[in-house]
């Protein structure tokens, strides 16, 4: 659905969508409608018919070595997925209930943090979104009676005026006594600098080590009980240093983008619960994360956000544009900090997509993958003992998976030169396997979407291809969400040479990768 043209229309539509999310999530087989079960049954019957009707080329002698390779990779990747699924279930059924019970008991006893500091950045956001976000925050502050200072980093008077008018109209009874509103106008471009200015303002205001600090974005809308569900986690566990929450997405854009984002967030829930079993997460999501204030009182923490950078043999020293959530995560890893995921506290991400949907998807992949690759290499360097063996291997696996994911489609295409039917055998396997994977994912979704098996494979291949591109272009960063920020270095001789070398590396590596697979299957004779 496209974004409504008027603020009233936007607010009305947002109300309807949020009302649907406020209903209890349906679980188990009750998620499925009769039509969806019928369509799934038809899909399974078609797969079964294809398996019996299409000649099986997997065990053909001249193709057997390809099948063994694909089978080995499939067992490894499916085994890794199954491992995450089992760990997520253990977390949800065994570890999490005790954590929730202890936190709820503490909250009901009257425990509250000494002070809550909320740092939020906003940049020419839709007025309806901004008002909803501020309203959701202040409503919970008022209900829970938490002394709070809300620091809002802005780039202009536009967002400040919208927020000030809303607060004066709807929250004058709590501002000044219970809640304070502080605008921090950034004097340097970029979200990172805005966050740095806010953190310095929090320190000047006299934050104490036992206070709590929330990092959030201007388009992140709180569920009804986010503060109640998250803050006591720190009170009941003195070792906990940071946490992040569950997310749902509301998308104004192409319908398939909404389906893709829903699938991505279901994957996130599964992975987050698996990671949290090791008392770590793979990112402290910028939409909503909470920290003990003692960390934001550190100059090293602030500078990690403001001036995080990487030294690269080709690109030299370059600063990170986005990915502040990965920077805070890396800092916490260096401290050996305990982190967790709160599955029953939900923050709603509101995505407004006005450009081409596929281009936006690729842009997001470039940003997410670039942030992962830039921070992953130094997280790996910390070692499994510092990071945690399982989480460390998850980071290593991210870098391996981008290559293994590309092996199957390339081998399927190359194998079709030996026997054209082999490609179709592989296609049947891809569809069948993704249906099976999505049956796991549906457990972590609010609704059933039978387009996911197809979107999942497109997502995996596109993401892997973008990661391969980004590994050779680590300094390339574009962020359309905040004024089309970019780190392009112009057309100088040095920039041209760097870009040329990166493209040469990418081309030779990609050609070598495909050529190596072609030699392996015997399509191209070995030069040795």
Short mmCIF file of C-alpha atoms in Angstrom, two decimals:
data_model
loop_
_atom_site.label_atom_id
_atom_site.label_comp_id
_atom_site.label_asym_id
_atom_site.label_seq_id
_atom_site.Cartn_x
_atom_site.Cartn_y
_atom_site.Cartn_z
CA UNK A 1 0.00 0.00 0.00
CA UNK A 2 1.27 3.47 -0.84
CA UNK A 3 1.63 6.17 1.78
CA UNK A 4 -1.56 8.26 2.32
CA UNK A 5 -1.16 11.79 0.99
CA UNK A 6 -2.56 13.65 4.01
CA UNK A 7 -1.45 13.56 7.63
CA UNK A 8 -5.00 12.70 8.68
CA UNK A 9 -5.17 9.81 6.22
CA UNK A 10 -1.77 8.55 7.35
CA UNK A 11 -2.74 8.70 11.02
CA UNK A 12 -6.07 6.98 10.39
CA UNK A 13 -4.48 4.14 8.44
CA UNK A 14 -1.75 3.76 11.04
CA UNK A 15 -4.41 3.46 13.75
CA UNK A 16 -6.09 0.62 11.88
CA UNK A 17 -2.83 -1.26 11.40
CA UNK A 18 -1.74 -0.84 15.01
CA UNK A 19 -5.14 -2.02 16.22
CA UNK A 20 -4.63 -5.24 14.28
CA UNK A 21 -1.22 -5.72 15.92
CA UNK A 22 -2.66 -5.09 19.38
CA UNK A 23 -4.74 -8.25 19.18
CA UNK A 24 -3.16 -11.37 20.70
CA UNK A 25 -1.10 -13.29 18.17
CA UNK A 26 -2.70 -16.47 16.90
CA UNK A 27 -0.52 -19.54 17.43
CA UNK A 28 -0.13 -22.98 15.93
CA UNK A 29 -2.50 -24.34 13.32
CA UNK A 30 -5.02 -21.59 14.09
CA UNK A 31 -2.88 -19.27 11.95
CA UNK A 32 -3.80 -21.28 8.88
CA UNK A 33 -6.98 -20.67 6.92
CA UNK A 34 -8.62 -23.45 4.93
CA UNK A 35 -7.60 -21.72 1.71
CA UNK A 36 -3.96 -21.53 2.80
CA UNK A 37 -3.96 -25.20 3.79
CA UNK A 38 -5.48 -26.05 0.41
CA UNK A 39 -2.82 -24.00 -1.45
CA UNK A 40 -0.04 -25.58 0.61
CA UNK A 41 -1.44 -29.01 -0.14
CA UNK A 42 -1.52 -28.18 -3.86
CA UNK A 43 2.08 -26.97 -3.70
CA UNK A 44 3.16 -30.20 -2.03
CA UNK A 45 1.24 -32.27 -4.60
CA UNK A 46 2.86 -30.35 -7.46
CA UNK A 47 6.31 -30.90 -5.92
CA UNK A 48 5.54 -34.61 -5.50
CA UNK A 49 4.32 -34.86 -9.10
CA UNK A 50 7.44 -33.11 -10.36
CA UNK A 51 9.65 -35.41 -8.32
CA UNK A 52 8.01 -38.44 -9.88
CA UNK A 53 7.32 -36.98 -13.32
CA UNK A 54 10.62 -35.24 -14.07
CA UNK A 55 13.58 -37.49 -14.73
CA UNK A 56 15.85 -37.61 -11.69
CA UNK A 57 19.29 -36.46 -12.76
CA UNK A 58 20.78 -36.19 -9.28
CA UNK A 59 22.27 -39.70 -9.38
CA UNK A 60 23.37 -39.69 -12.99
CA UNK A 61 27.02 -40.85 -13.04
CA UNK A 62 28.44 -37.78 -14.79
CA UNK A 63 26.51 -35.48 -12.44
CA UNK A 64 26.94 -37.41 -9.19
CA UNK A 65 29.85 -35.27 -7.93
CA UNK A 66 27.71 -32.13 -8.33
CA UNK A 67 24.91 -33.74 -6.36
CA UNK A 68 27.34 -34.76 -3.61
CA UNK A 69 28.61 -31.17 -3.36
CA UNK A 70 25.11 -29.69 -3.31
CA UNK A 71 23.95 -32.32 -0.84
CA UNK A 72 26.88 -31.67 1.49
CA UNK A 73 26.27 -27.91 1.42
CA UNK A 74 22.55 -28.49 1.90
CA UNK A 75 23.07 -30.73 4.93
CA UNK A 76 25.44 -28.17 6.43
CA UNK A 77 23.17 -25.16 5.84
CA UNK A 78 19.99 -26.98 6.87
CA UNK A 79 21.79 -28.38 9.89
CA UNK A 80 22.84 -24.88 10.90
CA UNK A 81 19.28 -23.61 10.43
CA UNK A 82 17.93 -26.53 12.49
CA UNK A 83 20.50 -25.78 15.19
CA UNK A 84 19.22 -22.21 15.44
CA UNK A 85 15.63 -23.46 15.53
CA UNK A 86 16.37 -25.86 18.40
CA UNK A 87 18.29 -23.20 20.35
CA UNK A 88 15.44 -20.71 19.82
CA UNK A 89 12.96 -23.24 21.23
CA UNK A 90 15.19 -23.90 24.24
CA UNK A 91 15.43 -20.17 24.90
CA UNK A 92 11.69 -19.65 24.51
CA UNK A 93 10.58 -22.67 26.54
CA UNK A 94 13.33 -23.02 29.15
CA UNK A 95 15.46 -19.94 29.73
CA UNK A 96 13.13 -17.05 28.92
CA UNK A 97 10.14 -17.93 31.20
CA UNK A 98 12.35 -17.74 34.30
CA UNK A 99 13.84 -14.43 33.15
CA UNK A 100 10.38 -12.97 32.54
CA UNK A 101 9.00 -14.23 35.87
CA UNK A 102 11.86 -12.67 37.84
CA UNK A 103 11.61 -9.34 36.02
CA UNK A 104 7.82 -9.16 36.40
CA UNK A 105 8.01 -9.94 40.11
CA UNK A 106 10.59 -7.18 40.60
CA UNK A 107 8.48 -4.67 38.68
CA UNK A 108 5.33 -5.50 40.63
CA UNK A 109 7.26 -5.00 43.87
CA UNK A 110 7.69 -1.34 42.89
CA UNK A 111 11.25 -1.31 41.52
CA UNK A 112 12.03 1.51 39.11
CA UNK A 113 15.35 2.76 37.71
CA UNK A 114 16.66 5.99 39.28
CA UNK A 115 16.31 7.81 35.95
CA UNK A 116 15.62 6.94 32.32
CA UNK A 117 17.39 8.74 29.48
CA UNK A 118 16.02 8.30 25.97
CA UNK A 119 18.12 9.33 23.00
CA UNK A 120 16.20 9.56 19.76
CA UNK A 121 17.23 10.93 16.38
CA UNK A 122 14.75 12.11 13.77
CA UNK A 123 15.23 13.57 10.33
CA UNK A 124 12.29 15.05 8.39
CA UNK A 125 10.05 12.20 9.50
CA UNK A 126 6.39 11.94 8.53
CA UNK A 127 4.50 14.12 11.08
CA UNK A 128 1.97 11.38 11.81
CA UNK A 129 4.81 8.97 12.65
CA UNK A 130 6.62 11.49 14.85
CA UNK A 131 3.49 12.26 16.86
CA UNK A 132 2.70 8.58 17.33
CA UNK A 133 6.24 7.84 18.48
CA UNK A 134 6.36 10.69 21.00
CA UNK A 135 2.86 9.85 22.22
CA UNK A 136 3.75 6.19 22.80
CA UNK A 137 6.81 7.16 24.84
CA UNK A 138 5.12 9.79 27.02
CA UNK A 139 2.06 7.59 27.67
CA UNK A 140 4.25 4.87 29.15
CA UNK A 141 6.33 7.33 31.15
CA UNK A 142 3.15 8.73 32.68
CA UNK A 143 1.62 5.31 33.41
CA UNK A 144 4.76 3.86 34.99
CA UNK A 145 5.83 7.03 36.82
CA UNK A 146 9.44 6.91 35.62
CA UNK A 147 11.58 10.08 35.89
CA UNK A 148 12.68 10.52 32.28
CA UNK A 149 14.60 12.89 30.08
CA UNK A 150 13.86 12.59 26.38
CA UNK A 151 16.74 13.86 24.23
CA UNK A 152 15.81 14.37 20.60
CA UNK A 153 18.56 14.92 18.03
CA UNK A 154 17.32 16.98 15.09
CA UNK A 155 18.78 18.52 11.98
CA UNK A 156 16.32 21.41 11.63
CA UNK A 157 13.43 23.22 13.27
CA UNK A 158 10.93 21.17 11.23
CA UNK A 159 10.88 18.11 13.50
CA UNK A 160 11.28 20.23 16.65
CA UNK A 161 8.16 22.26 15.86
CA UNK A 162 6.04 19.15 15.29
CA UNK A 163 7.20 17.56 18.56
CA UNK A 164 6.91 20.74 20.63
CA UNK A 165 3.35 21.42 19.45
CA UNK A 166 2.31 17.83 20.14
CA UNK A 167 3.80 17.80 23.64
CA UNK A 168 2.29 21.18 24.57
CA UNK A 169 -1.12 19.96 23.42
CA UNK A 170 -1.17 16.39 24.70
CA UNK A 171 1.46 16.01 27.44
CA UNK A 172 1.70 19.32 29.29
CA UNK A 173 0.64 17.56 32.51
CA UNK A 174 3.83 15.46 32.74
CA UNK A 175 6.51 17.55 31.05
CA UNK A 176 8.56 19.53 33.53
CA UNK A 177 7.85 17.34 36.55
CA UNK A 178 8.03 13.71 35.51
CA UNK A 179 9.43 14.08 31.98
CA UNK A 180 11.78 16.61 30.47
CA UNK A 181 12.16 17.27 26.75
CA UNK A 182 15.56 18.34 25.41
CA UNK A 183 16.29 19.17 21.78
CA UNK A 184 19.86 18.72 20.58
CA UNK A 185 20.37 20.43 17.23
CA UNK A 186 23.29 18.82 15.46
CA UNK A 187 25.97 21.12 14.06
CA UNK A 188 27.65 18.42 11.97
CA UNK A 189 26.02 16.09 9.41
CA UNK A 190 25.20 12.45 10.05
CA UNK A 191 23.23 10.40 12.56
CA UNK A 192 26.38 9.34 14.38
CA UNK A 193 27.30 12.92 15.23
CA UNK A 194 23.74 13.56 16.40
CA UNK A 195 23.95 10.58 18.78
CA UNK A 196 27.34 11.73 20.04
CA UNK A 197 25.98 15.20 20.83
CA UNK A 198 23.07 13.66 22.72
CA UNK A 199 25.30 11.37 24.77
CA UNK A 200 27.51 14.29 25.74
CA UNK A 201 24.40 16.23 26.77
CA UNK A 202 23.30 13.29 28.93
CA UNK A 203 26.69 13.27 30.65
CA UNK A 204 26.59 17.02 31.26
CA UNK A 205 23.15 16.59 32.85
CA UNK A 206 24.71 14.32 35.48
CA UNK A 207 23.66 10.82 34.48
CA UNK A 208 24.44 8.17 37.08
CA UNK A 209 25.87 4.70 36.44
CA UNK A 210 22.66 2.97 37.58
CA UNK A 211 20.45 4.96 35.20
CA UNK A 212 19.16 3.35 32.02
CA UNK A 213 19.58 4.72 28.50
CA UNK A 214 17.44 3.88 25.48
CA UNK A 215 18.75 4.21 21.95
CA UNK A 216 15.93 4.52 19.39
CA UNK A 217 15.04 5.86 15.97
CA UNK A 218 12.43 8.44 15.14
CA UNK A 219 10.27 5.90 13.31
CA UNK A 220 10.23 3.27 16.08
CA UNK A 221 6.83 3.11 17.78
CA UNK A 222 6.58 1.51 21.23
CA UNK A 223 4.15 -1.27 21.94
CA UNK A 224 1.89 -0.81 24.95
CA UNK A 225 4.27 -2.18 27.61
CA UNK A 226 7.83 -1.84 26.28
CA UNK A 227 9.23 0.01 29.30
CA UNK A 228 7.55 -2.34 31.79
CA UNK A 229 8.90 -5.39 29.95
CA UNK A 230 12.48 -4.18 29.42
CA UNK A 231 13.67 -2.07 32.37
CA UNK A 232 13.28 -4.66 35.16
CA UNK A 233 15.52 -7.03 33.20
CA UNK A 234 18.42 -4.87 34.42
CA UNK A 235 17.12 -4.78 37.98
CA UNK A 236 16.82 -8.54 38.30
CA UNK A 237 20.16 -9.29 36.58
CA UNK A 238 23.09 -7.11 37.72
CA UNK A 239 25.32 -8.62 35.02
CA UNK A 240 23.06 -7.58 32.13
CA UNK A 241 24.51 -4.60 30.27
CA UNK A 242 22.36 -4.21 27.16
CA UNK A 243 19.27 -5.61 25.47
CA UNK A 244 17.18 -5.29 22.34
CA UNK A 245 13.53 -6.10 21.68
CA UNK A 246 11.14 -7.79 19.30
CA UNK A 247 10.10 -5.83 16.21
CA UNK A 248 7.13 -5.78 13.87
CA UNK A 249 7.04 -3.85 10.61
CA UNK A 250 4.39 -1.61 9.07
CA UNK A 251 5.28 -0.88 5.45
CA UNK A 252 3.90 1.76 3.13
CA UNK A 253 5.09 0.56 -0.24
CA UNK A 254 4.78 -2.44 -2.60
CA UNK A 255 2.91 -5.41 -1.12
CA UNK A 256 5.81 -7.77 -1.83
CA UNK A 257 8.14 -5.51 0.19
CA UNK A 258 5.78 -5.88 3.17
CA UNK A 259 5.93 -9.67 2.71
CA UNK A 260 9.71 -9.57 2.43
CA UNK A 261 10.08 -7.46 5.58
CA UNK A 262 7.65 -9.69 7.49
CA UNK A 263 9.80 -12.66 6.53
CA UNK A 264 13.00 -10.84 7.54
CA UNK A 265 11.56 -10.04 10.96
CA UNK A 266 10.45 -13.65 11.45
CA UNK A 267 14.03 -14.71 10.68
CA UNK A 268 15.22 -12.10 13.15
CA UNK A 269 13.05 -13.52 15.95
CA UNK A 270 14.32 -17.02 15.40
CA UNK A 271 17.96 -15.93 15.23
CA UNK A 272 17.75 -13.52 18.17
CA UNK A 273 16.36 -16.18 20.49
CA UNK A 274 19.07 -18.59 19.40
CA UNK A 275 21.79 -16.02 20.01
CA UNK A 276 20.33 -14.90 23.35
CA UNK A 277 20.74 -18.44 24.66
CA UNK A 278 24.47 -17.58 24.73
CA UNK A 279 23.82 -14.27 26.56
CA UNK A 280 24.83 -12.33 23.44
CA UNK A 281 23.12 -10.92 20.35
CA UNK A 282 24.49 -10.17 16.89
CA UNK A 283 23.29 -6.59 16.88
CA UNK A 284 21.90 -4.08 19.37
CA UNK A 285 19.27 -2.87 16.97
CA UNK A 286 19.15 0.88 16.47
CA UNK A 287 15.36 0.90 16.41
CA UNK A 288 15.30 0.09 20.11
CA UNK A 289 18.09 -0.96 22.47
CA UNK A 290 18.67 -0.29 26.15
CA UNK A 291 21.97 0.12 28.02
CA UNK A 292 23.23 0.72 31.51
CA UNK A 293 24.22 4.37 31.71
CA UNK A 294 27.73 3.57 32.92
CA UNK A 295 28.66 2.70 29.35
CA UNK A 296 27.48 5.95 27.78
CA UNK A 297 29.55 7.79 30.41
CA UNK A 298 32.66 6.38 28.73
CA UNK A 299 34.44 8.65 26.25
CA UNK A 300 35.54 5.56 24.32
CA UNK A 301 31.90 4.51 23.90
CA UNK A 302 30.94 7.94 22.60
CA UNK A 303 33.88 8.12 20.22
CA UNK A 304 33.12 4.62 18.97
CA UNK A 305 29.80 5.97 17.75
CA UNK A 306 30.97 9.41 16.60
CA UNK A 307 34.14 8.43 14.78
CA UNK A 308 34.05 4.68 14.24
CA UNK A 309 36.30 3.79 11.35
CA UNK A 310 38.22 1.04 9.64
CA UNK A 311 41.77 0.98 8.28
CA UNK A 312 41.85 -0.83 4.94
CA UNK A 313 44.81 -1.55 2.68
CA UNK A 314 42.97 -0.19 -0.39
CA UNK A 315 40.55 2.40 0.95
CA UNK A 316 42.76 3.73 3.72
CA UNK A 317 41.02 5.01 6.85
CA UNK A 318 37.31 5.61 6.30
CA UNK A 319 34.60 6.47 8.77
CA UNK A 320 31.38 4.53 9.12
CA UNK A 321 28.27 6.32 7.93
CA UNK A 322 25.47 4.11 9.24
CA UNK A 323 25.61 1.08 11.53
CA UNK A 324 25.80 2.87 14.87
CA UNK A 325 24.00 -0.18 16.34
CA UNK A 326 26.85 -2.40 15.15
CA UNK A 327 29.38 -0.02 16.70
CA UNK A 328 27.69 -0.12 20.10
CA UNK A 329 27.48 -3.91 19.78
CA UNK A 330 31.19 -4.17 19.01
CA UNK A 331 32.02 -1.94 21.99
CA UNK A 332 29.98 -4.20 24.27
CA UNK A 333 31.80 -7.24 22.91
CA UNK A 334 35.15 -5.68 23.80
CA UNK A 335 33.84 -5.28 27.36
CA UNK A 336 32.67 -8.91 27.53
CA UNK A 337 29.20 -7.57 28.29
CA UNK A 338 26.14 -9.73 28.79
CA UNK A 339 23.38 -8.92 26.29
CA UNK A 340 19.93 -10.35 25.73
CA UNK A 341 16.77 -10.24 23.64
CA UNK A 342 13.29 -9.53 25.02
CA UNK A 343 10.78 -11.36 22.80
CA UNK A 344 7.58 -10.06 24.42
CA UNK A 345 8.37 -6.34 24.20
CA UNK A 346 7.46 -5.13 20.71
CA UNK A 347 8.57 -2.04 18.85
CA UNK A 348 6.88 -1.23 15.54
CA UNK A 349 9.10 -0.19 12.66
CA UNK A 350 7.34 2.08 10.17
CA UNK A 351 8.83 1.91 6.67
CA UNK A 352 7.78 4.43 4.03
CA UNK A 353 9.07 3.33 0.61
CA UNK A 354 8.48 5.81 -2.20
CA UNK A 355 11.21 4.64 -4.58
CA UNK A 356 11.49 1.41 -6.58
CA UNK A 357 10.95 -1.55 -4.25
CA UNK A 358 13.75 -3.74 -5.56
CA UNK A 359 16.22 -0.84 -5.51
CA UNK A 360 15.28 -0.15 -1.89
CA UNK A 361 15.79 -3.82 -1.04
CA UNK A 362 19.27 -3.77 -2.58
CA UNK A 363 20.07 -0.49 -0.79
CA UNK A 364 19.06 -2.07 2.50
CA UNK A 365 21.18 -5.13 1.77
CA UNK A 366 24.15 -2.89 0.95
CA UNK A 367 23.74 -1.04 4.22
CA UNK A 368 23.08 -4.11 6.39
CA UNK A 369 25.71 -6.27 4.71
CA UNK A 370 28.28 -3.50 4.69
CA UNK A 371 27.76 -2.88 8.41
CA UNK A 372 28.00 -6.61 9.10
CA UNK A 373 31.19 -7.06 7.07
CA UNK A 374 32.92 -3.97 8.43
CA UNK A 375 32.24 -4.91 12.05
CA UNK A 376 32.37 -8.68 11.62
CA UNK A 377 36.04 -8.80 10.68
CA UNK A 378 37.13 -7.03 13.87
CA UNK A 379 34.67 -8.99 16.02
CA UNK A 380 36.22 -12.19 14.67
CA UNK A 381 39.63 -10.79 15.58
CA UNK A 382 38.52 -10.61 19.24
CA UNK A 383 38.47 -14.40 19.28
CA UNK A 384 35.92 -16.98 20.50
CA UNK A 385 36.92 -16.66 24.15
CA UNK A 386 36.16 -12.93 24.24
CA UNK A 387 33.06 -13.03 22.05
CA UNK A 388 31.59 -16.45 23.05
CA UNK A 389 32.35 -19.53 20.93
CA UNK A 390 28.88 -19.93 19.44
CA UNK A 391 28.41 -16.24 18.64
CA UNK A 392 31.95 -16.04 17.25
CA UNK A 393 31.20 -18.91 14.89
CA UNK A 394 27.92 -17.22 13.86
CA UNK A 395 29.97 -14.21 12.75
CA UNK A 396 32.42 -16.43 10.88
CA UNK A 397 29.52 -18.31 9.29
CA UNK A 398 28.06 -15.07 7.94
CA UNK A 399 31.19 -14.58 5.89
CA UNK A 400 31.29 -18.19 4.68
CA UNK A 401 27.57 -18.37 3.86
CA UNK A 402 27.73 -15.57 1.29
CA UNK A 403 29.90 -17.84 -0.87
CA UNK A 404 28.21 -21.18 -0.18
CA UNK A 405 24.81 -19.63 -0.98
CA UNK A 406 26.04 -18.84 -4.49
CA UNK A 407 27.43 -22.32 -5.12
CA UNK A 408 24.04 -24.00 -5.65
CA UNK A 409 22.58 -21.65 -8.30
CA UNK A 410 25.89 -21.52 -10.18
CA UNK A 411 26.31 -25.31 -10.11
CA UNK A 412 22.69 -25.74 -11.21
CA UNK A 413 23.29 -23.47 -14.20
CA UNK A 414 26.64 -25.05 -15.08
CA UNK A 415 25.19 -28.54 -14.63
CA UNK A 416 22.48 -27.73 -17.17
CA UNK A 417 25.21 -27.49 -19.83
CA UNK A 418 25.92 -31.18 -19.17
CA UNK A 419 22.25 -32.15 -18.89
CA UNK A 420 19.51 -29.47 -19.33
CA UNK A 421 17.11 -31.40 -17.07
CA UNK A 422 19.53 -31.08 -14.12
CA UNK A 423 18.61 -27.42 -13.69
CA UNK A 424 14.95 -28.33 -13.29
CA UNK A 425 15.79 -31.02 -10.76
CA UNK A 426 17.66 -28.40 -8.74
CA UNK A 427 14.76 -25.95 -9.05
CA UNK A 428 12.36 -28.54 -7.64
CA UNK A 429 14.74 -29.08 -4.71
CA UNK A 430 15.00 -25.32 -4.09
CA UNK A 431 11.23 -24.89 -3.92
CA UNK A 432 10.71 -27.96 -1.73
CA UNK A 433 13.48 -27.00 0.69
CA UNK A 434 12.28 -23.40 1.03
CA UNK A 435 8.75 -24.58 1.77
CA UNK A 436 10.20 -26.70 4.58
CA UNK A 437 12.26 -23.79 5.94
CA UNK A 438 9.25 -21.48 5.88
CA UNK A 439 7.24 -23.96 7.92
CA UNK A 440 9.80 -23.23 10.67
CA UNK A 441 9.57 -19.49 10.05
CA UNK A 442 5.78 -19.43 10.23
CA UNK A 443 6.12 -20.23 13.92
CA UNK A 444 7.67 -16.78 14.35
CA UNK A 445 5.19 -14.86 12.21
CA UNK A 446 1.79 -13.42 13.04
CA UNK A 447 0.26 -14.61 9.78
CA UNK A 448 0.90 -17.20 7.09
CA UNK A 449 2.25 -15.94 3.77
CA UNK A 450 2.75 -18.62 1.11
CA UNK A 451 4.84 -16.30 -1.03
CA UNK A 452 7.67 -16.65 1.51
CA UNK A 453 9.30 -19.78 -0.01
CA UNK A 454 9.93 -17.87 -3.23
CA UNK A 455 10.85 -14.58 -1.52
CA UNK A 456 13.20 -16.45 0.81
CA UNK A 457 15.32 -17.81 -2.02
CA UNK A 458 15.42 -14.45 -3.83
CA UNK A 459 16.39 -12.87 -0.51
CA UNK A 460 19.20 -15.37 0.07
CA UNK A 461 20.74 -15.15 -3.40
CA UNK A 462 20.44 -11.34 -3.63
CA UNK A 463 21.87 -10.87 -0.15
CA UNK A 464 24.80 -13.19 -0.90
CA UNK A 465 25.56 -11.37 -4.17
CA UNK A 466 25.44 -7.98 -2.46
CA UNK A 467 27.76 -9.23 0.30
CA UNK A 468 30.28 -10.41 -2.29
CA UNK A 469 30.14 -6.99 -3.92
CA UNK A 470 30.47 -5.21 -0.57
CA UNK A 471 33.47 -7.24 0.62
CA UNK A 472 35.47 -5.46 -2.10
CA UNK A 473 33.78 -2.07 -1.57
CA UNK A 474 33.76 -1.74 2.21
CA UNK A 475 34.11 2.03 2.12
CA UNK A 476 31.07 2.47 -0.17
CA UNK A 477 28.15 3.63 1.92
CA UNK A 478 24.82 5.16 0.92
CA UNK A 479 21.93 5.94 3.22
CA UNK A 480 18.78 7.18 1.52
CA UNK A 481 16.87 7.40 4.83
CA UNK A 482 18.82 10.38 6.12
CA UNK A 483 19.16 12.83 3.29
CA UNK A 484 20.88 10.56 0.76
CA UNK A 485 24.16 10.48 2.64
CA UNK A 486 27.06 8.97 0.75
CA UNK A 487 30.78 8.37 1.13
CA UNK A 488 31.60 8.60 -2.57
CA UNK A 489 35.05 10.15 -2.95
CA UNK A 490 34.52 12.10 -6.14
CA UNK A 491 36.47 11.67 -9.38
CA UNK A 492 40.04 12.25 -8.21
CA UNK A 493 42.84 10.11 -9.60
CA UNK A 494 43.21 8.30 -6.28
CA UNK A 495 39.48 7.54 -6.10
CA UNK A 496 39.50 6.30 -9.71
CA UNK A 497 42.44 4.00 -9.02
CA UNK A 498 40.81 2.65 -5.85
CA UNK A 499 37.50 2.02 -7.61
CA UNK A 500 39.30 0.38 -10.54
CA UNK A 501 41.27 -1.91 -8.25
CA UNK A 502 38.10 -2.88 -6.33
CA UNK A 503 36.27 -3.72 -9.56
CA UNK A 504 39.28 -5.69 -10.81
CA UNK A 505 39.34 -7.71 -7.57
CA UNK A 506 35.59 -8.33 -7.75
CA UNK A 507 35.70 -9.38 -11.39
CA UNK A 508 38.70 -11.69 -11.05
CA UNK A 509 37.34 -13.27 -7.86
CA UNK A 510 33.87 -13.82 -9.36
CA UNK A 511 35.35 -15.25 -12.57
CA UNK A 512 37.74 -17.44 -10.59
CA UNK A 513 34.86 -18.67 -8.43
CA UNK A 514 32.72 -19.64 -11.45
CA UNK A 515 35.72 -21.07 -13.33
CA UNK A 516 36.74 -23.18 -10.33
CA UNK A 517 33.24 -24.66 -10.12
CA UNK A 518 33.22 -25.28 -13.89
CA UNK A 519 36.54 -27.13 -13.64
CA UNK A 520 35.29 -29.12 -10.66
CA UNK A 521 32.26 -30.47 -12.53
CA UNK A 522 34.33 -31.20 -15.64
CA UNK A 523 32.68 -28.58 -17.83
CA UNK A 524 36.06 -26.92 -18.38
CA UNK A 525 39.26 -29.00 -18.58
CA UNK A 526 41.71 -28.50 -15.74
CA UNK A 527 44.87 -26.62 -16.74
CA UNK A 528 46.92 -28.83 -14.41
#
